Amino acid sequence: MCAQVEWPQPDENNVVHKDWAELQVGTTQDYATDSWFWTVFTGALNHQTAHHLFPGVIQSHYRKITPIVVQTCKEFGIKYNYVDTPLEALSCHLQHLRRLGQQLIYSDNNQKDK
């Protein structure tokens, strides 16, 4: 099962009505954050949420930061997007790309009908 990240759209004034930190959490997805191997092998790509919240922090600290982020999300009722494995994360990404492609095809077909 894929944790769905949010893709909030701006209003008519080009304003996204989300707190900055909540926007960072909602638009990222972590995976296998307890795995030393995946953290090292991917250059900490499995800790996207910590990276987006704390871009100036060296990635070796992400494994300590992530549990704090997860707990804080629980406390504030913010959805933390997580899947267990890199394969699930890849599957989610491919599903997202497929949805984007379908939206593009649908949009192109609607333009042709006009």
Tab-separated table of C-alpha atoms in Angstrom, residues 31-105:
chain	number	residue	atom	x	y	z
A	31	TYR	CA	10.976	4.291	3.580
A	32	ALA	CA	13.140	1.814	5.488
A	33	THR	CA	14.318	4.519	7.880
A	34	ASP	CA	15.580	1.941	10.399
A	35	SER	CA	17.901	0.435	7.819
A	36	TRP	CA	21.531	1.466	8.041
A	37	PHE	CA	22.115	-0.154	4.646
A	38	TRP	CA	19.425	1.833	2.808
A	39	THR	CA	20.448	5.060	4.512
A	40	VAL	CA	24.070	4.637	3.429
A	41	PHE	CA	23.381	3.022	0.035
A	42	THR	CA	20.914	5.728	-1.073
A	43	GLY	CA	22.662	8.693	0.503
A	44	ALA	CA	19.776	9.028	2.989
A	45	LEU	CA	17.092	9.350	0.297
A	46	ASN	CA	14.988	7.144	2.565
A	47	HIS	CA	14.833	10.072	5.029
A	48	GLN	CA	13.196	12.610	2.700
A	49	THR	CA	11.046	14.175	5.411
A	50	ALA	CA	14.011	14.982	7.666
A	51	HIS	CA	15.918	16.290	4.651
A	52	HIS	CA	13.086	18.644	3.677
A	53	LEU	CA	12.542	19.861	7.224
A	54	PHE	CA	16.237	20.267	8.030
A	55	PRO	CA	18.114	20.752	4.730
A	56	GLY	CA	21.188	22.179	6.441
A	57	VAL	CA	21.684	19.195	8.733
A	58	ILE	CA	24.226	16.578	7.682
A	59	GLN	CA	22.520	13.341	6.643
A	60	SER	CA	24.252	11.228	9.281
A	61	HIS	CA	21.854	12.784	11.818
A	62	TYR	CA	18.659	11.849	9.951
A	63	ARG	CA	18.328	8.470	11.707
A	64	LYS	CA	18.151	10.358	15.020
A	65	ILE	CA	15.855	13.093	13.708
A	66	THR	CA	13.285	10.874	11.993
A	67	PRO	CA	11.792	9.319	15.177
A	68	ILE	CA	11.358	12.833	16.585
A	69	VAL	CA	9.591	13.917	13.400
A	70	VAL	CA	7.313	10.851	13.522
A	71	GLN	CA	6.394	11.538	17.159
A	72	THR	CA	5.784	15.228	16.465
A	73	CYS	CA	3.518	14.350	13.531
A	74	LYS	CA	1.499	12.077	15.843
A	75	GLU	CA	1.209	14.819	18.456
A	76	PHE	CA	-0.078	17.356	15.932
A	77	GLY	CA	-2.234	14.968	13.896
A	78	ILE	CA	-0.143	15.367	10.741
A	79	LYS	CA	0.051	12.420	8.361
A	80	TYR	CA	3.592	11.038	8.091
A	81	ASN	CA	4.038	9.204	4.779
A	82	TYR	CA	5.996	5.988	5.155
A	83	VAL	CA	6.372	2.638	3.435
A	84	ASP	CA	8.482	-0.235	4.726
A	85	THR	CA	10.723	-1.071	1.770
A	86	PRO	CA	12.536	0.564	-1.152
A	87	LEU	CA	10.509	-1.649	-3.502
A	88	GLU	CA	7.271	-0.221	-2.083
A	89	ALA	CA	8.670	3.298	-2.438
A	90	LEU	CA	9.602	2.619	-6.061
A	91	SER	CA	6.168	1.136	-6.716
A	92	CYS	CA	4.518	4.233	-5.239
A	93	HIS	CA	6.675	6.467	-7.404
A	94	LEU	CA	5.840	4.511	-10.550
A	95	GLN	CA	2.127	4.624	-9.683
A	96	HIS	CA	2.403	8.387	-9.264
A	97	LEU	CA	4.125	8.742	-12.651
A	98	ARG	CA	1.378	6.620	-14.221
A	99	ARG	CA	-1.313	8.879	-12.707
A	100	LEU	CA	0.490	11.936	-14.059
A	101	GLY	CA	0.656	10.348	-17.495
A	102	GLN	CA	-3.042	9.499	-17.400
A	103	GLN	CA	-3.880	13.065	-16.375
A	104	LEU	CA	-1.818	14.358	-19.289
A	105	ILE	CA	-3.550	12.029	-21.746
